[in-house]
Short mmCIF file of C-alpha atoms and ligand atoms in Angstrom, two decimals:
data_model
loop_
_atom_site.label_atom_id
_atom_site.label_comp_id
_atom_site.label_asym_id
_atom_site.label_seq_id
_atom_site.Cartn_x
_atom_site.Cartn_y
_atom_site.Cartn_z
CA UNK A 1281 73.38 135.26 95.71
CA UNK A 1282 73.44 138.25 98.03
CA UNK A 1283 76.52 139.82 99.45
CA UNK A 1284 76.22 138.24 102.86
CA UNK A 1285 75.85 134.77 101.41
CA UNK A 1286 78.83 135.41 99.15
CA UNK A 1287 81.09 136.54 101.98
CA UNK A 1288 79.94 133.65 104.13
CA UNK A 1289 80.78 131.26 101.34
CA UNK A 1290 84.20 132.78 100.83
CA UNK A 1291 84.78 132.63 104.55
CA UNK A 1292 83.77 128.98 104.71
CA UNK A 1293 85.94 128.14 101.71
CA UNK A 1294 88.82 130.04 103.24
CA UNK A 1295 88.52 128.22 106.51
CA UNK A 1296 88.43 124.94 104.63
CA UNK A 1297 91.48 125.75 102.52
CA UNK A 1298 93.51 127.33 105.28
CA UNK A 1299 93.04 124.45 107.67
CA UNK A 1300 91.94 121.76 105.20
CA UNK A 1301 90.87 119.74 108.20
CA UNK A 1302 87.88 117.56 107.94
CA UNK A 1303 88.35 115.75 111.24
CA UNK A 1304 88.84 117.12 114.73
CA UNK A 1305 90.91 115.24 117.31
CA UNK A 1306 87.86 113.88 119.14
CA UNK A 1307 85.93 110.62 118.75
CA UNK A 1308 82.67 112.24 117.64
CA UNK A 1309 84.42 113.76 114.67
CA UNK A 1310 86.74 110.83 113.88
CA UNK A 1311 83.87 108.33 114.06
CA UNK A 1312 82.16 110.14 111.17
CA UNK A 1313 84.82 109.10 108.70
CA UNK A 1314 83.37 106.65 106.15
CA UNK A 1315 85.11 103.29 105.78
CA UNK A 1316 87.37 103.27 102.69
CA UNK A 1317 85.67 100.81 100.38
CA UNK A 1318 88.74 98.78 99.46
CA UNK A 1319 88.81 97.26 102.93
CA UNK A 1320 85.24 95.95 102.81
CA UNK A 1321 85.88 94.62 99.29
CA UNK A 1322 89.13 92.88 100.21
CA UNK A 1323 87.68 90.43 102.80
CA UNK A 1324 90.80 88.26 103.15
CA UNK A 1325 94.05 89.25 104.83
CA UNK A 1326 97.21 87.75 106.33
CA UNK A 1327 98.84 88.91 109.53
CA UNK A 1328 102.46 88.15 110.40
CA UNK A 1329 104.20 88.19 113.78
CA UNK A 1330 107.91 88.47 113.14
CA UNK A 1331 110.62 89.85 115.41
CA UNK A 1332 113.41 88.96 117.82
CA UNK A 1333 111.01 86.51 119.55
CA UNK A 1334 111.21 84.45 116.35
CA UNK A 1335 114.70 83.44 117.51
CA UNK A 1336 113.87 81.59 120.75
CA UNK A 1337 110.58 80.67 119.01
CA UNK A 1338 109.55 78.78 122.12
CA UNK A 1339 106.58 78.75 124.48
CA UNK A 1340 105.27 82.27 124.94
CA UNK A 1341 105.87 83.19 121.31
CA UNK A 1342 105.91 86.97 120.83
CA UNK A 1343 105.47 87.38 124.62
CA UNK A 1344 108.69 85.52 125.39
CA UNK A 1345 110.58 88.49 126.84
CA UNK A 1346 107.57 89.73 128.74
CA UNK A 1347 107.08 86.44 130.56
CA UNK A 1348 110.77 85.74 131.01
CA UNK A 1349 111.41 89.10 132.66
CA UNK A 1350 113.67 92.03 132.08
CA UNK A 1351 116.97 90.64 133.29
CA UNK A 1352 115.56 87.16 133.50
CA UNK A 1353 114.55 85.65 136.80
CA UNK A 1354 117.15 82.97 137.37
CA UNK A 1355 115.08 81.34 140.08
CA UNK A 1356 111.73 81.68 138.49
CA UNK A 1357 109.89 78.55 137.50
CA UNK A 1358 108.35 79.92 134.31
CA UNK A 1359 108.89 77.74 131.28
CA UNK A 1360 110.80 80.62 129.65
CA UNK A 1361 113.24 80.85 132.57
CA UNK A 1362 113.77 77.11 132.56
CA UNK A 1363 114.30 77.23 128.81
CA UNK A 1364 116.95 79.94 129.19
CA UNK A 1365 118.67 78.19 132.12
CA UNK A 1366 118.82 74.91 130.26
CA UNK A 1367 119.96 76.19 126.90
CA UNK A 1368 121.86 79.49 127.21
CA UNK A 1369 124.80 80.81 129.21
CA UNK A 1370 123.79 82.62 132.41
CA UNK A 1371 124.68 86.08 131.10
CA UNK A 1372 122.63 85.74 127.92
CA UNK A 1373 120.13 88.61 127.59
CA UNK A 1374 117.09 89.01 125.38
CA UNK A 1375 119.02 91.58 123.35
CA UNK A 1376 121.56 88.90 122.52
CA UNK A 1377 118.88 87.10 120.52
CA UNK A 1378 118.74 89.97 118.03
CA UNK A 1379 121.96 89.02 116.27
CA UNK A 1380 120.50 85.57 115.52
CA UNK A 1381 117.47 87.14 113.84
CA UNK A 1382 119.20 86.61 110.51
CA UNK A 1383 116.44 86.38 107.86
CA UNK A 1384 118.95 84.95 105.37
CA UNK A 1385 116.23 83.06 103.51
CA UNK A 1386 113.82 85.99 103.45
CA UNK A 1387 112.84 86.51 99.84
CA UNK A 1388 110.03 89.05 99.79
CA UNK A 1389 108.95 88.04 96.29
CA UNK A 1390 108.46 84.43 97.34
CA UNK A 1391 106.37 85.58 100.29
CA UNK A 1392 104.32 87.85 98.05
CA UNK A 1393 103.71 84.98 95.61
CA UNK A 1394 102.48 82.83 98.46
CA UNK A 1395 100.16 85.58 99.72
CA UNK A 1396 98.80 86.13 96.24
CA UNK A 1397 98.09 82.43 95.83
CA UNK A 1398 96.34 82.35 99.19
CA UNK A 1399 93.77 84.83 97.89
CA UNK A 1400 94.69 87.48 100.48
CA UNK A 1401 94.14 91.07 99.39
CA UNK A 1402 96.08 92.66 102.22
CA UNK A 1403 98.77 91.85 104.74
CA UNK A 1404 99.51 93.25 108.18
CA UNK A 1405 103.12 92.90 109.35
CA UNK A 1406 104.23 93.47 112.94
CA UNK A 1407 106.61 96.40 112.47
CA UNK A 1408 107.11 96.66 116.25
CA UNK A 1409 105.70 94.26 118.79
CA UNK A 1410 105.80 94.73 122.59
CA UNK A 1411 109.54 93.98 122.61
CA UNK A 1412 110.07 97.37 120.92
CA UNK A 1413 112.31 96.03 118.13
CA UNK A 1414 111.41 97.69 114.81
CA UNK A 1415 111.56 95.87 111.49
CA UNK A 1416 112.40 99.13 109.74
CA UNK A 1417 115.37 101.40 110.49
CA UNK A 1418 113.45 103.60 112.91
CA UNK A 1419 115.18 106.88 113.73
CA UNK A 1420 113.80 106.51 117.24
CA UNK A 1421 114.97 102.99 117.94
CA UNK A 1422 118.73 102.97 117.32
CA UNK A 1423 120.43 99.59 117.68
CA UNK A 1424 117.09 97.94 118.29
CA UNK A 1425 115.93 97.64 114.71
CA UNK A 1426 116.40 95.17 111.85
CA UNK A 1427 118.77 97.40 109.92
CA UNK A 1428 121.23 97.97 112.77
CA UNK A 1429 121.16 94.45 114.24
CA UNK A 1430 120.20 91.03 112.95
CA UNK A 1431 119.29 90.94 109.26
CA UNK A 1432 120.76 94.40 108.54
CA UNK A 1433 117.85 94.94 106.17
CA UNK A 1434 114.78 97.14 105.99
CA UNK A 1435 112.29 94.29 106.23
CA UNK A 1436 109.29 96.62 106.14
CA UNK A 1437 110.40 98.40 102.98
CA UNK A 1438 111.30 95.21 101.16
CA UNK A 1439 108.03 93.47 101.93
CA UNK A 1440 105.94 96.55 101.14
CA UNK A 1441 107.46 96.76 97.69
CA UNK A 1442 107.02 93.07 96.91
CA UNK A 1443 103.37 92.79 97.96
CA UNK A 1444 102.37 95.99 96.22
CA UNK A 1445 103.74 94.72 92.94
CA UNK A 1446 101.01 92.05 93.23
CA UNK A 1447 98.26 94.49 94.09
CA UNK A 1448 98.14 93.36 97.69
CA UNK A 1449 97.62 96.21 100.14
CA UNK A 1450 100.43 96.70 102.63
CA UNK A 1451 99.43 97.18 106.24
CA UNK A 1452 101.28 97.34 109.52
CA UNK A 1453 100.82 96.31 113.13
CA UNK A 1454 102.37 98.65 115.70
CA UNK A 1455 102.36 98.10 119.46
CA UNK A 1456 101.79 101.29 121.44
CA UNK A 1457 103.07 99.58 124.56
CA UNK A 1458 106.62 98.29 125.04
CA UNK A 1459 107.56 95.75 127.72
CA UNK A 1460 110.52 97.56 129.21
CA UNK A 1461 110.88 100.99 127.63
CA UNK A 1462 112.38 103.07 130.47
CA UNK A 1463 110.77 106.33 129.30
CA UNK A 1464 107.37 104.70 129.10
CA UNK A 1465 108.08 103.22 132.52
CA UNK A 1466 108.77 106.67 133.90
CA UNK A 1467 105.49 108.01 132.49
CA UNK A 1468 103.75 105.08 134.12
CA UNK A 1469 105.30 105.80 137.50
CA UNK A 1470 104.05 109.36 137.06
CA UNK A 1471 100.55 107.91 136.55
CA UNK A 1472 100.66 109.19 132.97
CA UNK A 1473 100.75 112.80 134.11
CA UNK A 1474 103.81 112.98 131.85
CA UNK A 1475 103.90 111.80 128.22
CA UNK A 1476 107.57 111.80 127.37
CA UNK A 1477 107.38 108.36 125.73
CA UNK A 1478 104.63 109.59 123.43
CA UNK A 1479 106.47 112.77 122.47
CA UNK A 1480 109.95 111.35 122.08
CA UNK A 1481 109.34 107.84 120.81
CA UNK A 1482 105.89 106.60 119.92
CA UNK A 1483 104.30 109.51 118.11
CA UNK A 1484 107.31 110.44 115.94
CA UNK A 1485 107.88 106.77 115.21
CA UNK A 1486 104.31 106.23 114.03
CA UNK A 1487 104.59 109.29 111.80
CA UNK A 1488 107.83 107.99 110.36
CA UNK A 1489 106.24 104.61 109.64
CA UNK A 1490 103.29 106.17 107.83
CA UNK A 1491 105.26 108.78 105.93
CA UNK A 1492 108.00 106.46 104.82
CA UNK A 1493 105.98 103.34 103.94
CA UNK A 1494 102.53 104.78 103.24
CA UNK A 1495 101.01 101.88 105.10
CA UNK A 1496 97.28 101.58 104.54
CA UNK A 1497 96.39 99.67 107.69
CA UNK A 1498 97.41 100.78 111.16
CA UNK A 1499 96.67 97.90 113.48
CA UNK A 1500 97.56 99.03 116.99
CA UNK A 1501 97.88 96.92 120.13
CA UNK A 1502 99.11 97.18 123.71
CA UNK A 1503 96.19 99.59 124.18
CA UNK A 1504 95.36 98.34 127.68
CA UNK A 1505 98.48 99.91 129.22
CA UNK A 1506 97.09 103.44 129.03
CA UNK A 1507 94.08 105.53 128.25
CA UNK A 1508 93.58 106.98 124.78
CA UNK A 1509 94.41 110.39 126.27
CA UNK A 1510 97.88 109.16 127.19
CA UNK A 1511 98.49 107.57 123.76
CA UNK A 1512 97.26 110.78 122.06
CA UNK A 1513 95.12 108.48 119.92
CA UNK A 1514 92.69 111.13 118.70
CA UNK A 1515 95.62 113.43 117.92
CA UNK A 1516 97.29 110.75 115.84
CA UNK A 1517 94.09 109.81 114.02
CA UNK A 1518 93.24 113.43 113.20
CA UNK A 1519 96.69 113.75 111.61
CA UNK A 1520 96.28 110.41 109.84
CA UNK A 1521 92.83 111.22 108.40
CA UNK A 1522 93.54 114.88 107.55
CA UNK A 1523 97.15 115.22 106.56
CA UNK A 1524 98.96 111.92 106.13
CA UNK A 1525 99.90 110.62 102.68
CA UNK A 1526 97.31 107.83 103.12
CA UNK A 1527 94.49 109.99 104.47
CA UNK A 1528 91.91 108.77 101.94
CA UNK A 1529 92.68 105.07 101.99
CA UNK A 1530 94.06 104.14 105.42
CA UNK A 1531 92.05 102.01 107.83
CA UNK A 1532 92.70 101.49 111.53
CA UNK A 1533 91.53 98.95 114.11
CA UNK A 1534 89.90 99.68 117.48
CA UNK A 1535 92.68 99.28 120.11
CA UNK A 1536 93.24 102.95 120.83
CA UNK A 1537 93.21 102.94 124.61
CA UNK A 1538 92.13 101.14 127.76
CA UNK A 1539 88.61 99.69 127.40
CA UNK A 1540 88.00 101.22 123.98
CA UNK A 1541 87.82 98.03 121.92
CA UNK A 1542 84.65 97.92 119.85
CA UNK A 1543 84.03 101.65 120.15
CA UNK A 1544 86.13 103.49 117.58
CA UNK A 1545 88.19 102.81 114.49
CA UNK A 1546 87.44 101.91 110.89
CA UNK A 1547 87.18 98.23 111.79
CA UNK A 1548 86.87 96.45 115.09
CA UNK A 1549 88.98 93.51 116.27
CA UNK A 1550 87.22 93.23 119.64
CA UNK A 1551 89.60 90.57 120.94
CA UNK A 1552 92.25 88.15 119.72
CA UNK A 1553 90.71 85.34 117.67
CA UNK A 1554 87.29 87.02 117.86
CA UNK A 1555 84.46 85.29 116.03
CA UNK A 1556 80.81 86.19 115.59
CA UNK A 1557 77.92 84.10 114.31
CA UNK A 1558 75.55 87.04 114.16
CA UNK A 1559 75.67 90.24 112.16
CA UNK A 1560 77.81 93.12 113.44
CA UNK A 1561 76.94 96.16 111.40
CA UNK A 1562 80.14 98.03 112.14
CA UNK A 1563 82.95 96.68 109.99
CA UNK A 1564 85.02 94.12 111.90
CA UNK A 1565 87.93 91.75 111.37
CA UNK A 1566 88.23 88.18 112.64
CA UNK A 1567 91.99 87.88 113.15
CA UNK A 1568 92.95 84.26 113.80
CA UNK A 1569 96.26 82.69 114.49
CA UNK A 1570 96.84 79.37 112.72
CA UNK A 1571 98.88 78.08 115.68
CA UNK A 1572 96.33 78.36 118.49
CA UNK A 1573 98.97 78.79 121.19
CA UNK A 1574 101.04 81.57 119.68
CA UNK A 1575 101.09 84.39 117.15
CA UNK A 1576 104.86 84.29 116.67
CA UNK A 1577 106.62 81.15 115.42
CA UNK A 1578 107.08 78.24 117.85
CA UNK A 1579 109.49 75.48 116.97
CA UNK A 1580 107.62 73.24 119.41
CA UNK A 1581 104.31 73.65 117.61
CA UNK A 1582 102.33 70.43 117.13
CA UNK A 1583 99.80 69.54 114.49
CA UNK A 1584 97.05 69.45 117.10
CA UNK A 1585 97.48 73.16 117.86
CA UNK A 1586 96.96 74.05 114.19
CA UNK A 1587 93.56 75.08 112.89
CA UNK A 1588 92.48 72.55 110.23
CA UNK A 1589 91.71 73.90 106.74
CA UNK A 1590 88.08 72.89 107.05
CA UNK A 1591 87.69 75.07 110.13
CA UNK A 1592 89.47 77.97 108.44
CA UNK A 1593 87.05 77.86 105.52
CA UNK A 1594 84.10 77.75 107.90
CA UNK A 1595 85.40 80.72 109.85
CA UNK A 1596 86.04 82.61 106.64
CA UNK A 1597 82.50 82.04 105.39
CA UNK A 1598 80.87 82.90 108.72
CA UNK A 1599 82.95 86.06 109.20
CA UNK A 1600 82.13 87.44 105.78
CA UNK A 1601 78.47 86.57 106.13
CA UNK A 1602 78.35 88.42 109.47
CA UNK A 1603 80.02 91.57 108.12
CA UNK A 1604 83.62 90.73 108.97
CA UNK A 1605 86.91 90.34 107.15
CA UNK A 1606 88.89 87.16 107.68
CA UNK A 1607 92.58 87.32 108.58
CA UNK A 1608 94.97 84.42 109.11
CA UNK A 1609 98.03 84.98 111.27
CA UNK A 1610 101.32 83.17 110.72
CA UNK A 1611 104.73 83.45 112.37
CA UNK A 1612 107.69 83.44 109.97
CA UNK A 1613 110.95 81.93 111.26
CA UNK A 1614 114.04 83.85 112.42
CA UNK A 1615 115.79 82.92 109.17
CA UNK A 1616 113.02 84.23 106.98
CA UNK A 1617 111.04 81.12 106.05
CA UNK A 1618 107.34 80.48 106.24
CA UNK A 1619 106.81 77.02 107.71
CA UNK A 1620 105.54 74.47 105.19
CA UNK A 1621 102.46 73.76 107.24
CA UNK A 1622 101.48 77.45 107.14
CA UNK A 1623 102.16 77.52 103.40
CA UNK A 1624 99.90 74.54 102.97
CA UNK A 1625 97.05 76.12 104.95
CA UNK A 1626 97.31 79.40 103.05
CA UNK A 1627 97.36 77.65 99.69
CA UNK A 1628 94.36 75.51 100.67
CA UNK A 1629 92.39 78.65 101.41
CA UNK A 1630 93.60 80.09 98.10
CA UNK A 1631 92.43 76.97 96.29
CA UNK A 1632 88.98 77.36 97.81
CA UNK A 1633 88.85 81.05 96.95
CA UNK A 1634 89.83 80.40 93.34
CA UNK A 1635 86.54 78.56 92.94
CA UNK A 1636 84.38 80.46 95.40
CA UNK A 1637 85.91 83.94 95.51
CA UNK A 1638 82.94 85.39 93.67
CA UNK A 1639 80.79 84.65 96.75
CA UNK A 1640 83.30 86.42 99.03
CA UNK A 1641 85.22 89.33 97.52
CA UNK A 1642 83.33 92.61 97.16
CA UNK A 1643 80.19 91.11 98.67
CA UNK A 1644 78.16 92.60 101.53
CA UNK A 1645 76.14 90.98 104.26
CA UNK A 1646 72.60 89.98 103.34
CA UNK A 1647 69.25 90.20 105.13
CA UNK A 1648 69.96 86.81 106.76
CA UNK A 1649 73.30 85.50 107.92
CA UNK A 1650 72.67 81.77 108.29
CA UNK A 1651 69.64 79.90 107.10
CA UNK A 1652 66.74 79.15 109.46
CA UNK A 1653 66.23 75.59 108.21
CA UNK A 1654 69.78 74.63 107.19
CA UNK A 1655 71.78 76.52 109.79
CA UNK A 1656 75.04 75.47 108.14
CA UNK A 1657 74.24 77.70 105.15
CA UNK A 1658 75.61 81.24 105.26
CA UNK A 1659 74.56 84.04 102.95
CA UNK A 1660 76.40 86.89 101.21
CA UNK A 1661 75.13 89.44 98.75
CA UNK A 1662 76.92 90.32 95.51
CA UNK A 1663 76.21 92.99 92.90
CA UNK A 1664 73.55 90.95 91.11
CA UNK A 1665 73.12 87.72 93.05
CA UNK A 1666 72.77 86.29 96.51
CA UNK A 1667 75.16 83.50 97.49
CA UNK A 1668 74.22 80.66 99.82
CA UNK A 1669 77.36 78.94 101.07
CA UNK A 1670 76.91 75.47 102.56
CA UNK A 1671 79.71 74.55 104.96
CA UNK A 1672 78.39 70.99 105.08
CA UNK A 1673 77.22 68.76 102.25
CA UNK A 1674 73.41 68.41 102.59
CA UNK A 1675 71.85 65.06 103.50
CA UNK A 1676 70.70 63.04 100.50
CA UNK A 1677 72.04 65.76 98.21
CA UNK A 1678 69.05 68.03 98.85
CA UNK A 1679 69.47 71.38 100.50
CA UNK A 1680 66.47 72.92 102.29
CA UNK A 1681 66.47 76.69 102.57
CA UNK A 1682 64.10 78.51 104.89
CA UNK A 1683 65.36 82.08 104.55
CA UNK A 1684 65.58 82.46 100.79
CA UNK A 1685 61.85 82.54 99.90
CA UNK A 1686 61.95 86.13 98.70
CA UNK A 1687 64.41 85.07 95.99
CA UNK A 1688 62.23 82.18 94.77
CA UNK A 1689 58.51 82.71 95.36
CA UNK A 1690 56.97 84.16 92.15
CA UNK A 1691 60.47 84.44 90.68
CA UNK A 1692 62.49 82.14 88.54
CA UNK A 1693 66.08 82.46 89.70
CA UNK A 1694 68.85 80.46 88.16
CA UNK A 1695 70.75 78.49 90.77
CA UNK A 1696 74.30 77.40 90.07
CA UNK A 1697 77.12 76.04 92.18
CA UNK A 1698 80.39 77.92 91.73
CA UNK A 1699 82.86 75.73 89.89
CA UNK A 1700 80.14 73.39 88.59
CA UNK A 1701 78.93 73.80 84.99
CA UNK A 1702 75.22 72.84 85.12
CA UNK A 1703 72.24 74.63 86.64
CA UNK A 1704 70.76 73.10 89.79
CA UNK A 1705 67.11 72.06 90.04
CA UNK A 1706 64.96 73.59 92.73
CA UNK A 1707 61.38 73.40 93.96
CA UNK A 1708 59.28 75.22 96.51
CA UNK A 1709 57.68 72.76 98.89
CA UNK A 1710 54.05 73.16 99.69
CA UNK A 1711 54.57 73.68 103.40
CA UNK A 1712 53.23 76.81 105.15
CA UNK A 1713 56.76 78.21 105.19
CA UNK A 1714 57.47 77.38 101.56
CA UNK A 1715 60.88 75.87 102.09
CA UNK A 1716 63.05 75.87 98.98
CA UNK A 1717 64.65 72.54 98.07
CA UNK A 1718 67.73 72.56 95.89
CA UNK A 1719 69.16 69.37 94.44
CA UNK A 1720 72.93 69.18 94.66
CA UNK A 1721 74.98 67.43 91.97
CA UNK A 1722 76.59 64.08 92.58
CA UNK A 1723 79.37 64.88 95.01
CA UNK A 1724 81.97 62.98 92.98
CA UNK A 1725 81.44 65.38 90.05
CA UNK A 1726 82.06 68.53 92.09
CA UNK A 1727 85.53 70.10 92.06
CA UNK A 1728 85.77 71.92 95.37
CA UNK A 1729 85.82 70.74 98.95
CA UNK A 1730 85.18 72.14 102.42
CA UNK A 1731 82.26 74.42 101.45
CA UNK A 1732 80.07 74.96 98.40
CA UNK A 1733 78.69 78.27 97.20
CA UNK A 1734 75.35 78.48 95.41
CA UNK A 1735 74.69 81.51 93.25
CA UNK A 1736 71.03 82.53 93.22
CA UNK A 1737 70.33 84.99 90.44
C1 NAG B 2140 109.93 76.88 142.02
O1 NAG B 2140 109.39 75.64 142.32
C2 NAG B 2140 109.91 75.03 143.51
C3 NAG B 2140 109.34 73.62 143.63
O2 NAG B 2140 107.96 73.61 143.43
C4 NAG B 2140 109.55 75.92 144.72
O3 NAG B 2140 110.10 75.39 145.90
C5 NAG B 2140 110.11 77.33 144.48
O4 NAG B 2140 109.70 78.19 145.52
C6 NAG B 2140 109.65 77.88 143.14
N1 NAG B 2140 110.33 79.14 142.86
C7 NAG B 2140 109.70 80.27 142.52
C8 NAG B 2140 110.56 81.49 142.28
O5 NAG B 2140 108.49 80.34 142.37
C1 NAG B 2141 96.91 95.90 89.71
O1 NAG B 2141 95.77 96.73 89.64
C2 NAG B 2141 95.80 97.66 88.60
C3 NAG B 2141 94.63 98.58 88.74
O2 NAG B 2141 93.48 97.90 89.15
C4 NAG B 2141 95.83 96.90 87.27
O3 NAG B 2141 95.89 97.81 86.21
C5 NAG B 2141 97.04 95.97 87.23
O4 NAG B 2141 97.01 95.19 86.08
C6 NAG B 2141 97.07 95.08 88.45
N1 NAG B 2141 98.32 94.35 88.48
C7 NAG B 2141 98.42 93.07 88.81
C8 NAG B 2141 99.81 92.50 88.86
O5 NAG B 2141 97.44 92.37 89.08
C1 NAG B 2142 99.20 114.76 119.64
O1 NAG B 2142 98.74 114.82 118.29
C2 NAG B 2142 98.83 116.09 117.67
C3 NAG B 2142 98.42 115.92 116.22
O2 NAG B 2142 97.05 115.91 116.05
C4 NAG B 2142 100.23 116.65 117.72
O3 NAG B 2142 100.23 117.95 117.21
C5 NAG B 2142 100.74 116.63 119.14
O4 NAG B 2142 102.08 117.02 119.14
C6 NAG B 2142 100.64 115.25 119.72
N1 NAG B 2142 101.08 115.23 121.10
C7 NAG B 2142 102.09 114.48 121.53
C8 NAG B 2142 102.36 114.55 122.97
O5 NAG B 2142 102.73 113.76 120.79
C1 NAG B 2143 72.25 80.31 112.91
O1 NAG B 2143 70.98 80.87 113.00
C2 NAG B 2143 70.23 80.57 114.15
C3 NAG B 2143 68.91 81.27 114.03
O2 NAG B 2143 68.29 80.96 112.84
C4 NAG B 2143 70.97 80.97 115.38
O3 NAG B 2143 70.26 80.58 116.54
C5 NAG B 2143 72.33 80.34 115.37
O4 NAG B 2143 73.05 80.79 116.48
C6 NAG B 2143 73.05 80.70 114.11
N1 NAG B 2143 74.39 80.22 114.13
C7 NAG B 2143 74.79 78.96 114.05
C8 NAG B 2143 76.26 78.72 114.13
O5 NAG B 2143 74.04 78.03 113.87
C1 NAG B 2144 57.60 78.15 109.93
O1 NAG B 2144 57.57 79.52 110.31
C2 NAG B 2144 57.12 79.76 111.62
C3 NAG B 2144 57.02 81.26 111.84
O2 NAG B 2144 58.08 81.95 111.23
C4 NAG B 2144 58.08 79.07 112.60
O3 NAG B 2144 57.66 79.27 113.92
C5 NAG B 2144 58.17 77.59 112.29
O4 NAG B 2144 59.14 77.00 113.10
C6 NAG B 2144 58.51 77.36 110.83
N1 NAG B 2144 58.46 75.94 110.51
C7 NAG B 2144 59.42 75.34 109.82
C8 NAG B 2144 59.17 73.88 109.54
O5 NAG B 2144 60.42 75.90 109.44
#
């Protein structure tokens, strides 16, 4: 090594140690960060919308205040205004709801047990939705947080501790936008030439959330209200990826500014309830609410607005096969319960995953997503096997596969059905395309329902 090379090396090392900064606050640099592997391995998550809106828990859900209006519109015909007129005294404000957000039945260990039994490997809790109310005692949101009003508890801290004791990763949702924050309103009137809301409220609050709770998912929302430049998104992410206590493990979604969905972030959400039936090579998350009409709890929910278990399993299988993670959203109640019907759905999914988890967790997408001949069969790839997951039972108990030839022709794979003890018989038909036919067991002898995973090894 000559002198010049040596000094250059020392210089480079010095620069690295002095600044220690791998990522610059621009998208080109931030986009180079590799996805932390745990997220792609985890596959299954639960999102929860919980806040002051869980008190009225009426039409509009988590948007209740936004559609009702700041001081209410006594003459407006919106269903929220009618609801308030018919059920509350005229002077009742949205803030008055906060004291009824009691959470007296909230037992974080019970929730964590439920999540564990649902097979979820991570959760994402709304720590602040558009209403601005924080579920932790935010320094920057006095008297509008769960410690000062309502439950008088640090809901974020309590839940983080309980889920982590079960090896479930703790993640948080945070809305950039707030419905009626006056400082944000002022910035808006200034056409975002000022950024007082970012400096005084949002940015310090996000730092507090990360530093205090070491959250490993930052799921932002309300992005459409401003450009990424206003939100200081690249500034926040550079801090998060370089310096934060979770810099090596944290993952973020894609809602970092107006029209940026599907462009940046460790995983993409694209839009609410997004689904894909074709491969998306960038990591994505299908985030689905179990009550189709709301993300927060609605007391007036009906069974027909609930996604049936069978559909959930199908979505789960399709998402994973197409490179996505699968997340189910539920709205807990104001008093800290998780509705029985949500519990039942989550446990159903858990029951399915207990048998079929091997075809889901830690897998990657395969060459084909669904089969060319049996389009209801979706593939995943494990460490040493390919899984073909049938979301319908095949006609006459024989499954025809058109995309799996490379696993069968001139090979002798063993085909099993997860949860079923015996090997399955298969043949290659003598058609030009060499379709593979696999004989399913008698349906009455098979344990699982909803979808059946074949292991081809
Ligand atoms: C509410 O509905 C009534 C009857 O349709 C209508 O006359 C009135 O203008 C509406 N009020 C508002 C604020 O839209
Ligand atoms: C959590 O994971 C760690 C490390 O993988 C393991 O040692 C521990 O037993 C796990 N705990 C539970 C409760 O599963
Ligand atoms: C933007 O982010 C950077 C951190 O990368 C920070 O130093 C700066 O203060 C932030 N700006 C505002 C307005 O919050
Ligand atoms: C399955 O694959 C076919 C192509 O083989 C494609 O046209 C179709 O959209 C895919 N998805 C579904 C849900 O069938
Ligand atoms: C066989 O493969 C060809 C070419 O890939 C395709 O056009 C044809 O539809 C296939 N036939 C069957 C029965 O799958």
